[in-house]
Structure formats: structure tokens, C-alpha cells
Coordinates of C-alpha atoms in Angstrom, one line a residue:
M528 CA -14.0 19.6 -54.8
D529 CA -11.5 22.3 -54.1
D530 CA -12.8 25.6 -55.9
G531 CA -10.0 27.9 -54.3
R532 CA -12.2 29.4 -51.7
P533 CA -11.4 29.2 -48.0
D534 CA -14.6 27.1 -47.5
G535 CA -14.0 24.6 -50.0
L536 CA -10.1 24.3 -49.1
L537 CA -11.1 23.7 -45.4
Q538 CA -13.5 20.9 -46.8
A539 CA -10.6 19.5 -48.8
A540 CA -8.5 19.8 -45.8
I541 CA -10.8 17.8 -43.8
A542 CA -11.1 15.4 -46.2
H543 CA -7.6 14.8 -46.3
H544 CA -7.5 14.5 -42.7
A545 CA -10.0 12.2 -42.0
A546 CA -8.7 9.7 -44.6
G547 CA -5.2 9.9 -43.0
R548 CA -3.5 12.0 -45.6
A549 CA -1.6 13.9 -42.9
E550 CA 0.8 15.9 -45.4
E551 CA -2.0 17.0 -47.9
A552 CA -4.3 17.9 -45.0
E553 CA -1.5 20.2 -43.6
I554 CA -1.0 21.9 -46.9
A555 CA -4.6 22.5 -47.2
Y556 CA -5.1 23.9 -43.7
R557 CA -2.2 26.3 -44.4
A558 CA -3.8 27.3 -47.7
V559 CA -6.9 28.2 -45.9
L560 CA -4.7 30.7 -43.6
A561 CA -2.9 32.1 -46.6
A562 CA -6.3 33.0 -47.9
R563 CA -8.1 34.1 -44.7
P564 CA -5.3 34.5 -42.2
G565 CA -6.5 33.8 -38.5
H566 CA -9.3 31.4 -39.8
P567 CA -10.4 29.8 -36.4
G568 CA -11.5 26.6 -37.9
A569 CA -8.2 25.9 -39.9
L570 CA -6.1 27.1 -36.8
H571 CA -8.0 24.5 -34.7
L572 CA -7.8 21.5 -37.0
L573 CA -4.1 22.3 -38.1
G574 CA -3.4 22.2 -34.1
V575 CA -5.3 18.9 -34.0
L576 CA -3.5 17.4 -36.8
A577 CA -0.2 18.5 -34.9
L578 CA -1.4 16.7 -31.7
H579 CA -2.1 13.4 -33.4
H580 CA 1.4 13.3 -34.9
G581 CA 3.3 14.1 -31.4
R582 CA 3.5 17.9 -31.5
P583 CA 1.6 19.0 -28.6
A584 CA 3.3 22.2 -28.0
V585 CA 2.7 23.4 -31.5
A586 CA -0.8 22.0 -31.0
A587 CA -1.6 24.2 -28.1
Q588 CA 0.0 27.3 -29.7
L589 CA -2.1 27.0 -32.9
I590 CA -5.5 26.0 -30.8
G591 CA -4.9 28.8 -28.4
E592 CA -4.8 31.2 -31.0
S593 CA -8.0 29.5 -32.6
I594 CA -9.7 30.0 -29.3
R595 CA -8.7 33.7 -29.1
R596 CA -10.3 34.2 -32.4
D597 CA -13.3 32.0 -31.5
P598 CA -13.6 31.8 -27.9
G599 CA -17.4 30.1 -28.2
N600 CA -16.0 26.7 -29.9
P601 CA -16.3 23.8 -27.3
A602 CA -14.5 21.6 -29.5
S603 CA -11.4 24.0 -29.5
F604 CA -11.4 23.9 -25.7
S605 CA -11.4 20.2 -25.5
S606 CA -8.7 19.9 -28.2
L607 CA -6.6 22.3 -26.2
A608 CA -7.3 20.2 -23.2
G609 CA -5.9 17.3 -24.9
A610 CA -2.5 19.2 -26.0
L611 CA -2.1 20.4 -22.4
R612 CA -2.5 17.0 -21.2
Q613 CA 0.3 15.7 -23.3
L614 CA 2.5 18.6 -22.2
G615 CA 2.2 17.4 -18.6
Q616 CA 0.0 20.3 -17.5
P617 CA -2.9 18.5 -15.9
G618 CA -4.2 21.4 -14.0
K619 CA -4.6 23.8 -16.9
A620 CA -5.9 20.5 -19.1
R621 CA -8.6 20.1 -16.6
A622 CA -9.5 23.8 -16.7
G623 CA -9.8 23.7 -20.7
A624 CA -12.1 20.5 -20.6
C625 CA -14.1 22.0 -18.0
L626 CA -14.7 25.2 -20.2
A627 CA -15.5 22.9 -23.3
L628 CA -18.4 21.3 -21.2
A629 CA -19.6 24.4 -19.8
L630 CA -20.0 25.5 -23.4
D631 CA -21.4 22.1 -24.4
P632 CA -22.3 19.7 -21.5
C633 CA -23.0 17.0 -23.9
L634 CA -19.6 17.1 -26.0
P635 CA -18.5 13.7 -26.3
D636 CA -14.7 14.7 -26.9
G637 CA -14.8 16.9 -23.8
L638 CA -16.2 14.3 -21.5
G639 CA -13.7 11.8 -22.6
T640 CA -10.8 14.2 -22.2
L641 CA -11.9 15.1 -18.9
A642 CA -12.3 11.5 -17.9
D643 CA -8.6 10.8 -18.9
I644 CA -7.3 13.8 -17.1
L645 CA -9.1 13.1 -13.9
A646 CA -7.6 9.5 -14.0
E647 CA -4.1 10.7 -14.6
L648 CA -4.7 13.0 -11.4
G649 CA -5.8 9.8 -9.6
E650 CA -9.4 11.2 -9.2
H651 CA -10.8 7.6 -10.3
G652 CA -14.2 8.5 -8.7
A653 CA -14.8 11.6 -10.8
A654 CA -13.4 10.3 -13.7
A655 CA -16.3 7.3 -13.2
D656 CA -19.0 10.0 -12.8
V657 CA -17.9 11.7 -16.2
L658 CA -17.9 8.3 -17.9
G659 CA -21.3 7.5 -16.6
R660 CA -22.4 10.8 -18.3
M661 CA -20.9 9.5 -21.6
L662 CA -22.9 6.4 -21.3
V663 CA -26.1 8.1 -20.8
L664 CA -25.3 9.7 -24.2
S665 CA -24.0 6.7 -25.9
P666 CA -25.3 3.5 -23.8
W667 CA -24.1 1.1 -26.4
S668 CA -20.6 2.0 -26.5
T669 CA -18.5 -0.8 -25.1
E670 CA -15.4 1.0 -24.9
T671 CA -16.7 3.5 -22.7
R672 CA -18.5 1.0 -20.6
L673 CA -15.0 -0.7 -19.9
K674 CA -13.2 2.2 -19.0
H675 CA -16.1 3.3 -16.7
A676 CA -15.7 -0.2 -14.9
H677 CA -11.9 0.6 -14.7
A678 CA -12.5 3.9 -13.2
L679 CA -15.1 2.5 -10.7
L680 CA -12.6 -0.4 -9.8
H681 CA -9.7 2.3 -9.3
A682 CA -12.1 4.1 -7.0
G683 CA -13.1 1.1 -5.0
R684 CA -16.8 1.2 -6.2
N685 CA -16.7 -2.8 -6.7
E686 CA -20.3 -3.3 -6.6
E687 CA -21.2 -0.5 -9.2
A688 CA -18.1 -2.1 -11.5
V689 CA -19.6 -5.5 -11.0
E690 CA -23.0 -4.0 -12.6
T691 CA -21.2 -2.1 -15.3
L692 CA -19.3 -5.4 -16.4
M693 CA -22.4 -7.3 -16.4
T694 CA -24.0 -5.1 -18.7
L695 CA -21.0 -5.0 -20.8
L696 CA -20.8 -8.8 -20.9
G697 CA -24.5 -9.0 -22.2
M698 CA -23.5 -6.6 -25.0
T699 CA -20.2 -8.5 -25.9
P700 CA -20.3 -11.9 -24.2
L701 CA -16.8 -12.8 -25.6
S702 CA -14.9 -10.0 -23.9
V703 CA -11.9 -11.3 -22.3
A704 CA -11.3 -7.9 -20.7
G705 CA -14.9 -7.7 -19.3
Y706 CA -14.5 -11.2 -17.6
T707 CA -11.2 -10.3 -16.2
N708 CA -12.3 -7.1 -14.8
L709 CA -15.5 -8.7 -13.5
G710 CA -13.0 -11.2 -11.7
V711 CA -10.9 -8.3 -10.0
A712 CA -14.3 -6.7 -8.7
L713 CA -15.8 -10.1 -7.4
R714 CA -12.2 -10.8 -5.6
R715 CA -12.1 -7.4 -3.8
L716 CA -16.0 -8.1 -2.8
G717 CA -14.7 -11.3 -1.3
R718 CA -17.0 -13.3 -3.8
V719 CA -13.7 -15.6 -4.4
E720 CA -15.3 -18.4 -6.4
E721 CA -17.5 -16.2 -8.6
A722 CA -14.3 -14.2 -9.2
M723 CA -12.3 -17.6 -10.2
A724 CA -15.1 -18.6 -12.5
A725 CA -14.8 -15.1 -14.3
Y726 CA -11.3 -15.6 -14.8
R727 CA -11.7 -19.1 -16.1
S728 CA -14.2 -17.7 -18.4
A729 CA -11.9 -15.1 -19.9
L730 CA -9.3 -17.9 -20.2
G731 CA -11.5 -19.7 -21.9
F732 CA -11.7 -17.6 -24.8
S733 CA -8.0 -16.5 -24.6
S734 CA -6.1 -19.3 -22.5
G735 CA -2.9 -17.7 -22.6
E736 CA -3.8 -14.2 -21.6
P737 CA -0.9 -13.2 -19.1
G738 CA -2.9 -10.5 -17.1
T739 CA -5.7 -13.0 -16.4
L740 CA -3.5 -15.9 -15.6
N741 CA -2.0 -13.5 -13.0
N742 CA -5.3 -12.5 -11.6
L743 CA -6.3 -16.0 -11.2
G744 CA -3.0 -16.8 -9.7
I745 CA -3.4 -14.2 -6.9
T746 CA -7.1 -15.5 -6.2
Y747 CA -5.6 -18.9 -5.8
Q748 CA -2.9 -17.4 -3.7
D749 CA -5.4 -15.6 -1.6
L750 CA -7.0 -19.1 -1.0
G751 CA -3.5 -20.5 0.3
R752 CA -3.5 -22.5 -2.6
Y753 CA 0.1 -21.9 -3.8
E754 CA 1.0 -24.9 -6.0
E755 CA -2.0 -23.8 -8.3
A756 CA -1.1 -19.9 -8.0
A757 CA 2.7 -20.8 -9.0
A758 CA 1.2 -22.7 -12.1
C759 CA -0.7 -19.6 -13.2
F760 CA 2.1 -17.5 -12.7
R761 CA 4.5 -20.0 -14.6
R762 CA 1.9 -20.2 -17.5
S763 CA 2.2 -16.4 -17.6
I764 CA 5.8 -16.1 -17.7
A765 CA 5.9 -18.8 -20.5
V766 CA 3.6 -16.7 -22.5
Q767 CA 5.1 -13.4 -21.7
P768 CA 8.7 -14.1 -20.5
D769 CA 9.2 -10.5 -19.6
G770 CA 6.2 -9.9 -17.4
A771 CA 7.3 -8.3 -14.6
H772 CA 4.1 -8.8 -12.6
A773 CA 4.2 -12.6 -13.0
H774 CA 7.8 -12.7 -11.8
L775 CA 6.8 -10.6 -8.9
N776 CA 3.7 -12.7 -8.1
L777 CA 5.8 -16.2 -8.3
G778 CA 8.5 -14.4 -6.1
L779 CA 5.6 -13.7 -3.5
V780 CA 4.4 -17.5 -3.5
A781 CA 8.0 -18.5 -2.9
R782 CA 8.2 -16.0 0.2
D783 CA 5.1 -17.2 1.7
E784 CA 6.5 -20.8 1.3
M785 CA 9.9 -19.5 2.8
R786 CA 11.8 -20.3 -0.3
V787 CA 13.3 -17.4 0.4
D788 CA 16.4 -17.4 -1.8
E789 CA 14.4 -18.2 -4.6
S790 CA 11.9 -15.2 -3.9
I791 CA 14.8 -12.8 -4.1
A792 CA 16.0 -14.0 -7.4
L793 CA 12.4 -13.4 -8.7
T794 CA 11.6 -10.5 -7.3
R795 CA 15.0 -9.1 -8.3
R796 CA 14.1 -10.0 -11.8
A797 CA 10.8 -8.3 -11.7
A798 CA 12.7 -5.1 -10.7
I799 CA 14.9 -5.4 -13.8
L800 CA 12.1 -6.3 -15.9
E801 CA 10.1 -3.2 -14.9
P802 CA 12.6 -0.9 -13.1
A803 CA 9.7 1.5 -11.8
L804 CA 7.7 -1.6 -10.3
A805 CA 7.7 -0.3 -6.6
E806 CA 6.0 -3.4 -5.4
A807 CA 8.9 -5.5 -6.9
H808 CA 11.7 -3.4 -5.3
T809 CA 9.5 -3.6 -1.8
A810 CA 8.9 -7.4 -2.2
L811 CA 12.9 -7.9 -2.8
S812 CA 13.5 -5.8 0.2
H813 CA 11.5 -8.0 2.4
G814 CA 13.6 -11.1 1.1
L815 CA 16.9 -9.3 1.7
L816 CA 16.1 -8.1 5.1
I817 CA 14.7 -11.3 6.3
K818 CA 18.3 -12.9 5.3
G819 CA 19.8 -10.2 7.1
E820 CA 21.5 -8.5 4.3
F821 CA 20.3 -4.9 5.7
R822 CA 22.3 -2.7 3.5
E823 CA 20.7 -3.5 0.4
G824 CA 17.5 -4.4 1.9
F825 CA 16.9 -1.0 3.5
A826 CA 17.8 0.6 -0.1
E827 CA 15.2 -1.2 -1.8
Y828 CA 12.7 -0.7 1.2
E829 CA 12.8 3.1 0.2
W830 CA 10.5 2.1 -2.6
R831 CA 7.6 1.3 -0.2
S832 CA 6.1 4.7 -0.2
R833 CA 5.7 4.4 -4.1
M834 CA 3.3 1.5 -4.1
P835 CA -0.3 2.5 -4.9
D836 CA -1.7 0.7 -1.8
F837 CA 1.0 1.9 0.7
P838 CA -1.0 2.1 3.9
S839 CA 0.7 5.1 5.0
P840 CA -1.3 8.5 5.1
R841 CA 0.2 11.1 2.6
R842 CA 2.1 13.5 4.9
D843 CA 3.0 17.2 3.4
F844 CA 5.5 19.4 5.4
A845 CA 6.7 22.6 4.4
S846 CA 10.5 21.6 5.0
P847 CA 12.6 19.5 2.8
V848 CA 13.2 15.8 3.1
W849 CA 16.6 15.0 5.0
D850 CA 19.1 13.9 2.4
G851 CA 21.8 12.5 4.7
S852 CA 23.6 15.9 5.3
P853 CA 25.2 16.8 8.6
L854 CA 22.7 17.4 11.3
A855 CA 24.8 19.3 13.8
G856 CA 22.6 22.3 15.2
R857 CA 19.7 21.4 13.0
T858 CA 16.2 20.4 14.2
L859 CA 14.8 17.2 12.7
L860 CA 11.2 16.1 12.4
V861 CA 10.8 12.2 12.3
H862 CA 7.3 11.0 11.5
D863 CA 6.0 7.4 11.6
E864 CA 4.3 5.7 8.5
Q865 CA 2.8 2.3 9.6
G866 CA 1.5 0.5 12.5
V867 CA 2.5 1.1 16.3
G868 CA 5.0 -1.8 16.3
D869 CA 7.1 -0.3 13.4
T870 CA 7.0 3.1 15.2
I871 CA 8.2 1.6 18.8
M872 CA 11.0 -0.7 16.8
F873 CA 12.4 2.0 14.9
A874 CA 12.1 4.8 17.4
R875 CA 15.5 3.6 18.5
Y876 CA 17.1 5.1 15.5
A877 CA 15.1 8.6 16.0
A878 CA 16.9 8.7 19.5
L879 CA 20.3 7.8 17.9
L880 CA 20.2 11.1 15.6
Q881 CA 20.9 13.1 18.8
T882 CA 24.5 11.8 18.6
H883 CA 24.7 13.7 15.2
G884 CA 24.0 16.8 16.8
A885 CA 20.2 17.1 15.8
R886 CA 17.6 18.2 17.8
V887 CA 14.7 15.5 17.1
F888 CA 11.1 15.7 17.3
L889 CA 8.8 12.7 16.7
D890 CA 5.5 12.7 15.2
C891 CA 3.5 9.5 15.6
N892 CA 0.2 8.0 16.4
G893 CA -1.8 9.6 19.4
Q894 CA -1.6 6.2 21.2
L895 CA 2.1 6.4 21.6
V896 CA 2.6 10.2 22.6
R897 CA 2.8 9.5 26.1
L898 CA 4.9 6.4 26.1
L899 CA 7.4 7.7 23.4
S900 CA 7.8 11.3 25.1
S901 CA 10.0 9.8 27.9
M902 CA 12.4 8.3 25.3
P903 CA 15.9 9.8 26.0
G904 CA 17.3 11.4 22.9
I905 CA 13.8 12.8 21.8
A906 CA 13.2 16.7 22.2
G907 CA 9.5 16.0 22.0
V908 CA 6.3 14.0 20.6
V909 CA 3.6 15.4 18.8
P910 CA 0.4 13.6 17.7
R911 CA 0.0 13.0 14.0
Y912 CA -1.8 15.8 12.2
D913 CA -1.2 18.3 14.9
P914 CA 0.8 21.2 13.9
P915 CA 4.5 20.4 14.0
P916 CA 7.3 22.3 16.0
P917 CA 9.5 24.5 13.7
H918 CA 12.0 22.4 12.2
D919 CA 14.7 22.3 9.4
V920 CA 14.2 18.9 7.8
H921 CA 11.9 15.9 7.9
V922 CA 12.5 12.4 7.3
A923 CA 10.2 8.9 7.6
L924 CA 11.0 7.0 10.8
A925 CA 11.3 3.8 8.5
S926 CA 14.0 5.5 6.3
L927 CA 16.3 6.0 9.3
P928 CA 18.1 2.4 9.1
H929 CA 18.9 3.1 5.3
M930 CA 19.9 6.8 6.1
L931 CA 22.1 5.8 8.8
R932 CA 23.5 2.7 6.8
A933 CA 22.3 0.2 9.4
T934 CA 23.5 -3.6 9.3
L935 CA 22.3 -6.6 11.2
Y936 CA 25.3 -6.1 13.7
T937 CA 24.9 -2.3 14.4
I938 CA 21.2 -2.6 15.5
P939 CA 20.9 -0.2 18.8
A940 CA 19.7 -2.8 21.0
P941 CA 19.8 -1.7 24.6
F942 CA 18.2 -4.0 27.3
A943 CA 15.5 -1.4 27.6
Y944 CA 15.1 2.0 25.7
L945 CA 11.5 2.8 26.8
R946 CA 10.0 3.0 30.2
A947 CA 6.7 3.2 32.0
E948 CA 5.5 6.1 34.1
P949 CA 6.3 5.1 37.8
D950 CA 3.0 6.7 39.2
L951 CA 1.0 4.5 36.6
V952 CA 3.1 1.5 37.6
E953 CA 2.1 1.9 41.2
S954 CA -1.6 2.6 40.1
W955 CA -1.8 -0.9 38.1
R956 CA 0.1 -2.7 41.1
A957 CA -2.5 -1.7 43.3
R958 CA -5.2 -2.7 40.9
L959 CA -3.7 -6.2 40.1
G960 CA -3.5 -7.0 43.9
P961 CA -1.3 -9.7 45.6
K962 CA 0.5 -11.8 43.4
I963 CA -0.6 -15.3 43.1
G964 CA 1.6 -17.7 41.0
L965 CA 3.2 -16.5 37.5
R966 CA 1.7 -13.5 36.1
V967 CA 1.3 -13.6 32.2
G968 CA 0.0 -11.0 29.9
L969 CA -1.8 -12.1 26.7
V970 CA -2.1 -10.5 23.2
W971 CA -3.7 -12.9 20.8
A972 CA -4.6 -10.7 17.5
G973 CA -3.5 -7.7 15.7
N974 CA -5.0 -5.0 13.8
P975 CA -7.4 -6.6 11.2
G976 CA -6.6 -3.8 8.7
F977 CA -3.0 -5.3 8.2
K978 CA -3.1 -7.6 5.1
G979 CA -1.5 -10.6 6.5
D980 CA -3.2 -10.4 9.9
G981 CA -5.3 -13.5 9.4
L982 CA -2.0 -15.5 9.3
R983 CA -0.3 -13.8 12.3
S984 CA -3.0 -13.5 14.9
P985 CA -3.7 -17.0 16.6
G986 CA -7.0 -15.7 18.3
L987 CA -7.7 -16.2 21.9
A988 CA -9.2 -19.9 21.3
A989 CA -5.6 -21.2 20.0
F990 CA -4.1 -19.9 23.5
R991 CA -6.8 -21.7 25.4
P992 CA -4.3 -24.2 26.8
L993 CA -2.2 -21.3 28.4
L994 CA -5.4 -20.3 30.2
D995 CA -5.7 -23.7 31.9
L996 CA -2.2 -24.1 33.1
P997 CA -2.0 -24.3 37.0
G998 CA -0.1 -21.8 38.7
V999 CA -0.5 -19.3 36.0
S1000 CA -2.8 -16.2 36.1
V1001 CA -3.3 -14.8 32.7
F1002 CA -4.0 -11.2 32.1
G1003 CA -5.8 -10.1 28.8
L1004 CA -4.1 -7.1 27.5
Q1005 CA -6.2 -7.2 23.9
K1006 CA -7.4 -4.2 22.3
G1007 CA -9.5 -3.5 19.1
A1008 CA -11.2 -6.0 16.9
G1009 CA -9.6 -9.2 18.7
R1010 CA -11.6 -8.6 22.0
R1011 CA -14.7 -10.3 20.1
D1012 CA -12.8 -13.6 21.0
L1013 CA -13.8 -13.0 24.6
D1014 CA -17.5 -13.7 23.6
R1015 CA -17.0 -16.5 21.2
C1016 CA -14.5 -18.4 23.5
G1017 CA -17.4 -19.4 25.8
P1018 CA -16.7 -19.3 29.7
L1019 CA -13.1 -18.5 30.6
P1020 CA -11.3 -20.0 33.6
A1021 CA -11.1 -17.8 36.9
G1022 CA -7.4 -17.4 36.6
F1023 CA -8.1 -15.4 33.3
V1024 CA -8.7 -11.4 33.9
D1025 CA -9.3 -9.1 31.3
L1026 CA -7.9 -5.6 31.5
G1027 CA -8.1 -4.5 28.0
A1028 CA -11.3 -2.7 28.1
D1029 CA -9.6 -0.5 30.9
I1030 CA -6.4 0.3 28.9
A1031 CA -6.5 3.9 27.5
D1032 CA -3.3 4.0 25.5
F1033 CA 0.2 2.3 25.4
A1034 CA 1.4 4.1 28.5
D1035 CA -1.2 2.0 30.5
T1036 CA -0.2 -1.1 28.7
A1037 CA 3.6 -0.3 29.3
A1038 CA 2.7 0.1 33.0
I1039 CA 0.9 -3.3 33.4
M1040 CA 3.8 -5.1 31.7
E1041 CA 5.8 -3.9 34.5
N1042 CA 3.8 -5.6 36.8
L1043 CA 3.9 -8.9 35.0
D1044 CA 6.6 -11.8 34.9
L1045 CA 6.2 -12.7 31.2
I1046 CA 4.1 -11.0 28.0
V1047 CA 2.9 -13.7 25.4
S1048 CA 2.0 -12.0 22.1
S1049 CA 1.1 -12.4 18.5
C1050 CA 3.2 -10.3 16.1
T1051 CA 2.0 -7.0 16.9
G1052 CA 2.4 -3.7 18.7
P1053 CA 2.4 -4.9 22.2
A1054 CA 5.1 -7.4 21.5
H1055 CA 7.4 -4.5 20.4
L1056 CA 6.3 -2.9 23.4
A1057 CA 7.4 -5.4 25.7
G1058 CA 10.8 -5.8 24.0
A1059 CA 11.4 -2.1 24.2
L1060 CA 10.6 -2.1 27.8
G1061 CA 13.1 -5.0 28.5
R1062 CA 10.2 -7.2 29.7
P1063 CA 10.2 -10.9 29.0
V1064 CA 8.3 -11.6 25.9
W1065 CA 7.4 -14.6 23.9
T1066 CA 6.4 -13.8 20.5
V1067 CA 4.4 -16.3 18.5
L1068 CA 5.1 -16.1 14.7
P1069 CA 3.2 -17.6 11.6
F1070 CA 5.2 -19.8 9.2
A1071 CA 6.3 -17.1 6.8
P1072 CA 6.9 -14.1 9.5
D1073 CA 7.4 -10.7 8.6
W1074 CA 10.8 -9.8 7.8
R1075 CA 12.4 -8.1 10.9
W1076 CA 12.3 -11.7 12.8
L1077 CA 14.7 -13.1 10.4
E1078 CA 14.6 -16.3 8.5
H1079 CA 15.5 -18.6 11.5
G1080 CA 16.3 -18.6 15.3
V1081 CA 14.6 -18.3 18.6
C1082 CA 16.2 -14.9 19.4
T1083 CA 15.9 -11.6 17.8
P1084 CA 18.8 -8.8 17.6
W1085 CA 16.1 -6.1 18.0
Y1086 CA 14.9 -7.2 21.7
P1087 CA 17.3 -9.0 23.8
T1088 CA 14.6 -10.2 26.4
M1089 CA 12.3 -11.8 23.6
R1090 CA 12.1 -15.1 22.6
L1091 CA 10.4 -16.4 19.1
F1092 CA 8.2 -19.5 18.7
R1093 CA 7.8 -20.2 15.1
Q1094 CA 5.2 -22.1 13.2
E1095 CA 6.6 -25.1 11.7
R1096 CA 3.6 -25.8 9.4
R1097 CA 1.3 -23.0 8.0
G1098 CA -1.9 -22.3 10.0
D1099 CA -0.9 -24.7 13.0
W1100 CA -0.9 -22.7 16.2
S1101 CA -1.5 -25.7 18.4
A1102 CA 2.2 -26.8 18.1
V1103 CA 3.5 -23.7 19.0
V1104 CA 0.9 -23.3 21.9
S1105 CA 2.2 -26.7 23.3
R1106 CA 5.9 -25.7 23.0
L1107 CA 4.9 -22.4 24.8
C1108 CA 3.2 -24.3 27.6
A1109 CA 5.8 -26.9 28.0
M1110 CA 8.3 -24.2 28.5
L1111 CA 5.9 -22.3 31.1
E1112 CA 5.4 -25.4 33.0
S1113 CA 9.4 -26.2 32.9
L1114 CA 9.6 -22.6 34.6
G1115 CA 7.3 -24.0 37.4
G1116 CA 4.4 -22.2 36.6

């Protein structure tokens, strides 16, 4: 009961606050401050009240004053951290939460606030560790355990996430969120059947849960079960018509089945429903680009780097990003982002910038430095992460088609824009010895770290008929993990010569290619290299190829000397290789 004294008034204010009577609580807190100006407890709780009612700036001021009067109260530092977090000052918020925990390492609010701040900063592993400390203090808190699992998933600690979620489901066996997140963790671990069982369990308790339907659909998609995947996404859309992710995922299924127009419509709808969804814009760009609609396609492609799983390493340069302003008399640093194939293909645009009056330096994968150093129009090439030369502005290599307003009909496509080192060409010519029959270089696999590599890489076994053609000498140019196929494929014919083990970098590969009659390659870096050198190259493509090869056709505007061999049925490389071998035999191989 309010007895008119500050302590009594404070207790009455706290009671109002706890009961949700905000107006009465504020009056009572202010009455305490009127009776005892600067009362730290009243200042703190009045700030908490302001924070809970969407006034973080007022809250930070009141709580800060409370701390100045009582710097030993850990709860005040925790509340200040919460206010600073809402004000968009995560660094200061983190410092406040750490001070709260320095005063009381077991303060639940302090731990929870710090975990939220770390998650917003993208430090999910640290957030998971803090939530783990909370679970030691409150092992039966299912909310904390679910947040812990989320943090572990974001940190890529999937085994630990499974353990946490199994414990959670033991405590709450009807948890839809628990089963759904368990499915995510199991899928990432490659335990696909278990993941699908977890999703089905979640749907057993909530059959129309859009997020779970999406996740189950993605798992079907991983397995190439596109009809079942599409059915899941359509059910999700029926339940939640404005669900951007379901539209996006259904668009990706359409893209995988080469229903390109449908894919464009669905991913465009996803981007409209959630304008900040980078994955939707990027998927839309792929659809537009494969149709040859470069202007809009490359504009949408600018969203790629905003995707959470964008594979490019983060680059921080002191210079500003080039905004398209005049380049005459300026030095421009162009940096790569993705694989070596992209770098070789887009490098033509970097050289084009010289005609705009720029001095151009290229920052790229170290394997390409020797090769690209001889490219006309490039002042210098530096390995990625080496200190860059002085420059005025920088830009990502893959952004140049957008910045230069490229169209399908303005692709700079000279017969050859790279060249091998003459001395290296002669060295490899001597090593290859006298020419006997048709010399064919072969690359059968790409980088297994690329998401779609399993679909685009035939493997050496698929090319075995090529190795047995009479009058054809096949030289293996394969580097990386694909070389394991050499041991898996048993004894290889005498006409096959493996050179991959002795190739130091792409300068060597280029020199070898200059000594060959033809290069046959999967959709990977060496195919681009052969095209950029102007060498005859036959590139085999999966049923749903990368956007750059367009929707149809045997030719490509990127490389005049390249011929494309497309899968007619998903996963069927035998028909592709049969056509390829028949063409070789018709050449008199």
C-alpha cells in the first residue's frame, strides 16, 4: 500500500508496472523522483517502462542517469544495452551487456540481451555460447533451448544443434518448431531421410505450417524429386499466399525443369512480396539472363552479394565503389568475386574500361595472375588479398556488365583476348612429343564446392567412350578433387595421358591448350580459358545450365570458338558423349 514514502511509492509503481498498468506506473515512478530526485531505482524502472513502450532514446537517457548515480547495479547496464540495441548502436549495446555480466555473470537478462546483440551482429557462435550459459542456469527453459538451437544452426554447428533439439523434443514432444529445426540440422548433415521424417512429424502436428512445407520441399528438391517439391511449395502458398520464400522456391523448381518463363514470373512475384529478399532478385536475374534479357538481368544480379550464403569473400577497400561516373584520368581497381571461370569470362569488360580513359588494375585468384597479366588493357594484376596498388575507386568484376549497360548484342567477343606465354607453349610442345592423330584435352569435373557441381560435372567414367576412339590422343587437364576419378576408373587406355599433376596454374593450362586440336570440358574454368584463348572447345552442359549459356543453341556469344553440347534429359551424360564422339569421328579422328 502507498504510504507516501519513496520506498512505498516505488513498490506501488513496481506493482502497477508488473500488472501492465503503464500510465499508473509512470505516475508512481515520477512521484518517487519528486520525493527523492535522482532515485536510481525509479530512474532505471522508468527507463525500462519507456523502453517497453517504444521510446528507446528516453529510456537510454533515464537509465544512463540511473547508472551515474548507482554504477554497481548490473540490471541497469543490461537495460541500457537493450535501449542502445533498439537505437541501432550494437557496439555500445554489447559493451553495456558485458558490463552487466562483469557485475553479475549469472544475470539472466544480461545473458539474454548479449545473446540477442551477438546474433544481430552475425556472431552466431558467440551467441550460442552465451545461450549455453543460460541453459546451465535454466536447463528447463524450452524458449532458451530453441534460441540456442537457432544460434547453433546459424553458426554451422549442426551436430550440436541436433543434440539441443533432441533434448528440447524430449521436454516438449509436440514442438513443431523443434521438429522443423531438427530437419534443417539433419539436412545440412546429409541425413536427408531423417530430415524428411522430422519435417513430416512437424506437419503431423501442424499440417499447414508454411515454413515446414517449404523446408520439406527444399529437401525433395535436393533429391531431384521436383514434383513432390513443387507440391509442398504450392501447399505453402495456398496457406500463405503472400509467402515470398514459397514463391521463390517454386520458381527455382521451375528453373531446374527449364520452365524459364514460369520461373521468371514466380521469382519476380517473390521479389515484389518481399522487396529486400536478395535470393529472389538473384534468382530472377538468372532467369532473365538465360533468356538474354541482359539489361534487367544484370541490374537484378547486383543483389547477389546481399545473399547470406554468397560465396565471395568479403572485400574491404579504402576507396569508394565506382558509381558509374567518368573514369578519364582515374585508376580503377577491379576485383573478382567467384570462380575462375567467372573471372576469365568477365575480364573482357575490365579491359574495355581502358577505352573510357581509366587505368585498370585487376585483383583476382592467384592461379590467374600470370595468365591475365598479358591481357591488353590491364595495367597490372595482383593476387587476391595482396596489398592493392593505389587507386581512386573499385568495383566488382561481375558488376561491370551492369555498369556498362551491356546487352546480349554488345558482348565484347574477340576471337581471342588471352594468350599463352610463348616460352611455356614451346616447353609443353617439347614435352608432348610428336603429334599422333587428333589431340584432345579433357576436363571432366569442376569445383565440388560449387553448389550445383554434381549436376554439371559428368566425371571421367562418363567420358570413357571418348578415350577409346581410334586416332584420338586424350590429354587429361583435370585439377582438384576430380582427379580421384583416375583411380576409380580402372586401367585407362594407352592413348590417355594425364597432365594434371604437373600443371602449376592456368598459365600452364593455357600453354598446353595451344598445343591441342580440341578441348572438351564440363562447365568450369578451363572451358572459359579455352574460349578466351580462341581454341576450339566443346563444352558439355547439364539439363538446366548456368545462365551464361542461354536457354537454347549450340553456340555462345561469349566465345566464338565454343560449341555447346546440352543434356536432353536430366542426368543423362551418355547421350551427350555419344553425340560428341560421333562428331569427333566425322572429323576424321
